Coordinates of N, CA and C in Angstrom, one line a residue:
M83 N -119.0 -130.3 27.7 CA -119.3 -131.4 29.1 C -120.0 -129.9 29.8
T84 N -120.8 -130.4 30.9 CA -121.5 -129.1 31.8 C -120.6 -129.1 33.1
I85 N -121.5 -128.5 33.9 CA -120.8 -128.5 34.9 C -121.3 -129.7 36.2
V86 N -122.9 -129.7 35.2 CA -122.9 -131.2 36.3 C -122.6 -132.7 36.0
S87 N -122.7 -132.4 34.8 CA -121.9 -133.7 34.1 C -120.0 -134.0 34.4
K88 N -119.5 -132.8 35.1 CA -118.2 -132.3 35.4 C -118.1 -133.5 37.3
L89 N -119.1 -132.5 37.5 CA -119.6 -132.9 39.1 C -119.5 -134.3 38.9
K90 N -120.5 -135.1 38.4 CA -120.8 -136.1 38.6 C -119.3 -137.1 38.2
S91 N -118.7 -136.6 37.5 CA -117.5 -137.4 36.8 C -116.6 -137.3 37.9
Y92 N -116.3 -136.1 38.9 CA -115.3 -135.7 39.7 C -116.3 -136.8 40.8
K93 N -117.3 -136.9 41.1 CA -118.3 -138.3 42.4 C -117.2 -139.0 42.8
A94 N -117.7 -139.2 41.3 CA -117.3 -140.8 40.4 C -115.7 -141.2 40.8
L95 N -114.6 -140.7 40.4 CA -113.4 -140.5 40.7 C -113.2 -140.4 41.9
K96 N -113.9 -139.3 43.0 CA -113.6 -139.4 44.4 C -114.1 -140.8 45.0
K97 N -115.0 -141.7 44.7 CA -115.6 -142.6 45.4 C -114.6 -143.6 44.9
S98 N -114.2 -144.0 43.6 CA -112.9 -145.1 43.1 C -112.1 -144.8 44.1
F99 N -111.3 -143.3 44.1 CA -110.1 -143.4 45.0 C -110.3 -144.0 46.4
C100 N -111.4 -143.4 46.7 CA -111.6 -143.9 48.0 C -111.8 -145.0 48.5
L101 N -112.1 -146.3 47.1 CA -112.5 -147.8 47.6 C -111.0 -148.1 47.5
L102 N -110.5 -147.7 46.4 CA -108.9 -148.2 46.4 C -108.3 -148.2 47.6
L103 N -107.9 -146.8 48.0 CA -107.9 -146.7 49.6 C -108.4 -147.8 50.4
L104 N -109.5 -147.7 50.4 CA -109.9 -148.2 51.8 C -109.5 -150.0 51.3
S105 N -109.4 -150.5 50.0 CA -109.5 -151.8 49.7 C -107.0 -152.1 50.1
V106 N -106.5 -151.0 49.9 CA -104.8 -151.1 50.4 C -105.0 -151.0 51.2
M107 N -105.4 -150.1 52.0 CA -104.8 -149.6 53.6 C -105.1 -150.9 54.7
P108 N -105.9 -151.6 54.4 CA -105.4 -152.9 54.9 C -104.1 -153.6 54.7
L109 N -103.8 -153.8 53.8 CA -102.3 -154.3 53.9 C -101.6 -153.3 53.6
I110 N -101.6 -152.1 53.5 CA -100.5 -151.3 54.5 C -100.0 -151.6 55.6
M111 N -101.4 -152.0 56.7 CA -101.9 -151.8 57.8 C -100.9 -153.1 58.3
I112 N -101.3 -154.4 57.5 CA -100.5 -155.5 57.5 C -98.8 -155.7 57.6
F113 N -98.4 -154.5 56.8 CA -96.8 -154.9 56.1 C -96.6 -153.8 57.3
A114 N -97.0 -152.8 57.9 CA -96.5 -151.7 58.5 C -96.1 -152.3 60.4
S115 N -97.3 -153.3 60.3 CA -97.6 -154.0 61.5 C -96.4 -154.9 61.7
S116 N -96.2 -155.4 60.4 CA -95.2 -156.9 61.3 C -93.3 -156.7 60.3
A117 N -93.5 -155.1 60.0 CA -92.0 -154.8 60.3 C -91.8 -154.9 61.6
K118 N -90.4 -155.2 61.2 CA -89.2 -155.7 63.0 C -87.9 -154.4 62.4
P119 N -87.8 -153.4 62.9 CA -86.3 -153.4 63.3 C -84.8 -154.0 63.4
V120 N -84.6 -154.1 61.9 CA -82.8 -155.3 62.4 C -81.8 -154.7 62.8
Y121 N -81.5 -155.5 64.0 CA -80.6 -154.9 64.4 C -78.9 -156.0 64.2
C122 N -77.7 -155.7 63.9 CA -76.9 -156.7 63.5 C -75.6 -155.8 63.5
A123 N -74.9 -155.6 65.2 CA -73.6 -154.6 65.1 C -72.6 -155.7 64.9
E124 N -71.1 -155.9 65.0 CA -70.1 -156.3 64.5 C -69.1 -155.7 65.2
V125 N -68.2 -156.4 65.8 CA -67.0 -156.1 66.2 C -65.6 -156.6 65.7
A126 N -64.3 -155.9 64.8 CA -63.7 -156.5 64.5 C -62.3 -156.6 64.8
L127 N -62.0 -158.1 65.4 CA -60.7 -157.7 66.5 C -59.3 -158.1 65.3
F128 N -58.3 -157.5 65.6 CA -56.9 -157.8 65.2 C -56.3 -157.5 66.3
W129 N -54.8 -158.4 66.3 CA -53.6 -158.6 67.0 C -52.4 -158.8 66.1
N130 N -51.4 -158.6 66.9 CA -50.3 -159.0 66.0 C -49.7 -160.3 66.6
P131 N -49.0 -161.1 65.8 CA -49.2 -162.8 66.0 C -47.4 -162.4 67.2
N132 N -47.9 -163.5 68.5 CA -46.9 -164.0 69.3 C -45.6 -164.3 68.7
T133 N -44.5 -163.7 69.3 CA -43.9 -163.5 68.9 C -43.2 -165.3 69.3
E134 N -43.4 -165.6 70.2 CA -43.4 -166.9 70.6 C -43.6 -168.4 69.7
K135 N -42.6 -169.1 69.4 CA -43.4 -170.3 68.4 C -44.2 -171.0 69.3
N136 N -44.3 -171.8 70.7 CA -44.2 -172.5 71.5 C -46.3 -172.1 71.5
V137 N -46.9 -171.1 70.5 CA -48.3 -170.5 71.1 C -48.9 -171.7 70.3
A138 N -50.0 -172.0 70.7 CA -50.9 -172.9 70.2 C -52.2 -172.6 69.8
G139 N -52.6 -171.7 69.8 CA -53.4 -170.5 68.9 C -54.0 -169.1 70.0
Y140 N -54.9 -168.7 69.6 CA -55.8 -168.0 70.3 C -57.0 -167.9 70.6
R141 N -57.7 -167.7 71.9 CA -58.8 -167.5 72.3 C -59.2 -165.9 72.3
I142 N -60.8 -165.9 72.2 CA -61.1 -164.9 72.6 C -62.2 -165.3 73.6
H143 N -62.3 -164.1 74.2 CA -62.9 -163.6 75.8 C -63.8 -162.3 76.1
Y144 N -65.3 -162.4 76.0 CA -65.6 -161.4 75.8 C -67.2 -161.8 76.7
G145 N -67.7 -160.3 77.4 CA -69.2 -160.3 78.2 C -69.2 -159.0 78.1
F146 N -70.3 -158.6 78.8 CA -70.8 -158.0 78.7 C -71.1 -157.2 80.1
E147 N -70.0 -157.5 80.8 CA -69.6 -156.7 82.4 C -68.0 -157.2 82.2
T148 N -67.4 -155.9 82.5 CA -65.5 -155.7 82.8 C -65.5 -156.9 83.7
R149 N -64.7 -157.5 83.3 CA -63.7 -159.2 83.9 C -64.8 -159.9 84.3
K150 N -66.0 -159.9 83.4 CA -67.3 -161.4 83.5 C -67.6 -161.8 82.1
Y151 N -66.0 -162.5 81.6 CA -65.8 -163.1 79.9 C -67.0 -164.3 80.5
I152 N -68.2 -164.2 79.6 CA -69.3 -165.1 79.4 C -69.5 -166.0 78.2
Y153 N -68.7 -165.6 76.9 CA -68.3 -166.3 75.9 C -66.7 -166.5 75.4
D154 N -66.2 -167.7 75.1 CA -64.9 -167.9 75.0 C -65.2 -168.6 73.7
I155 N -63.9 -167.8 72.4 CA -64.2 -168.6 71.2 C -62.6 -169.1 70.9
D156 N -62.4 -170.0 70.5 CA -61.2 -170.1 70.3 C -61.1 -170.2 68.7
V157 N -59.7 -169.0 68.2 CA -59.7 -168.7 66.6 C -58.9 -169.5 66.1
G158 N -58.3 -170.5 67.3 CA -57.0 -171.0 66.4 C -55.7 -169.6 66.1
D159 N -55.0 -170.2 65.0 CA -53.9 -169.6 64.6 C -54.2 -168.1 64.4
Q160 N -55.4 -167.8 63.1 CA -55.8 -166.4 63.2 C -55.8 -165.1 64.3
T161 N -55.0 -164.5 63.3 CA -54.7 -163.1 64.2 C -55.9 -161.8 64.0
S162 N -57.0 -162.5 63.4 CA -58.2 -161.6 63.2 C -59.3 -162.5 63.8
Y163 N -60.9 -161.7 63.8 CA -62.3 -162.2 63.9 C -62.9 -161.4 64.0
T164 N -64.1 -161.4 63.3 CA -65.5 -160.4 63.6 C -66.4 -161.7 64.5
I165 N -66.8 -160.8 64.7 CA -67.9 -161.4 66.0 C -69.3 -160.1 65.8
T166 N -70.1 -161.2 65.2 CA -71.3 -160.8 64.8 C -72.6 -161.0 65.5
G167 N -74.0 -160.0 65.3 CA -75.1 -160.3 65.8 C -75.3 -159.8 67.6
L168 N -73.8 -159.2 67.4 CA -74.1 -157.7 68.8 C -75.0 -156.6 69.2
D169 N -76.0 -156.3 70.1 CA -77.0 -155.5 69.8 C -75.8 -154.4 69.8
P170 N -76.5 -153.4 68.8 CA -76.2 -152.2 69.0 C -76.0 -151.4 70.7
G171 N -75.4 -150.6 70.9 CA -75.5 -149.7 72.1 C -75.4 -150.1 73.3
T172 N -75.2 -151.7 73.1 CA -74.3 -152.4 74.1 C -73.1 -152.8 74.5
S173 N -72.3 -152.7 75.6 CA -70.8 -152.6 76.1 C -70.8 -153.4 75.1
V174 N -70.0 -153.5 75.5 CA -68.7 -155.1 75.2 C -67.4 -155.3 75.7
F175 N -66.7 -156.1 76.8 CA -65.9 -156.7 77.5 C -64.9 -157.1 76.5
F176 N -63.7 -156.7 76.2 CA -63.0 -158.5 76.0 C -61.5 -158.4 76.9
A177 N -61.6 -160.0 76.4 CA -60.0 -160.3 76.6 C -59.4 -161.0 76.4

């Protein structure tokens, strides 16, 4: 193989690679731009059962400011509960 034929072969290979790259690049950009980070934080709460027998159940109160509990969950007689879907890095206050 002569230098000229090697050069032509290299140019053809380079052209094919560039065409392939140009055809794949829009797909890569579409997937990269549509990808969004998904954050899902959770907190697991546990407590000792009340020693009094007349307790009907437990409730969890929580919110994002101290003493302002905007959420209220009735957990029945469970002594643990996991709250999911919280934003990472956000302070959550419980009562």
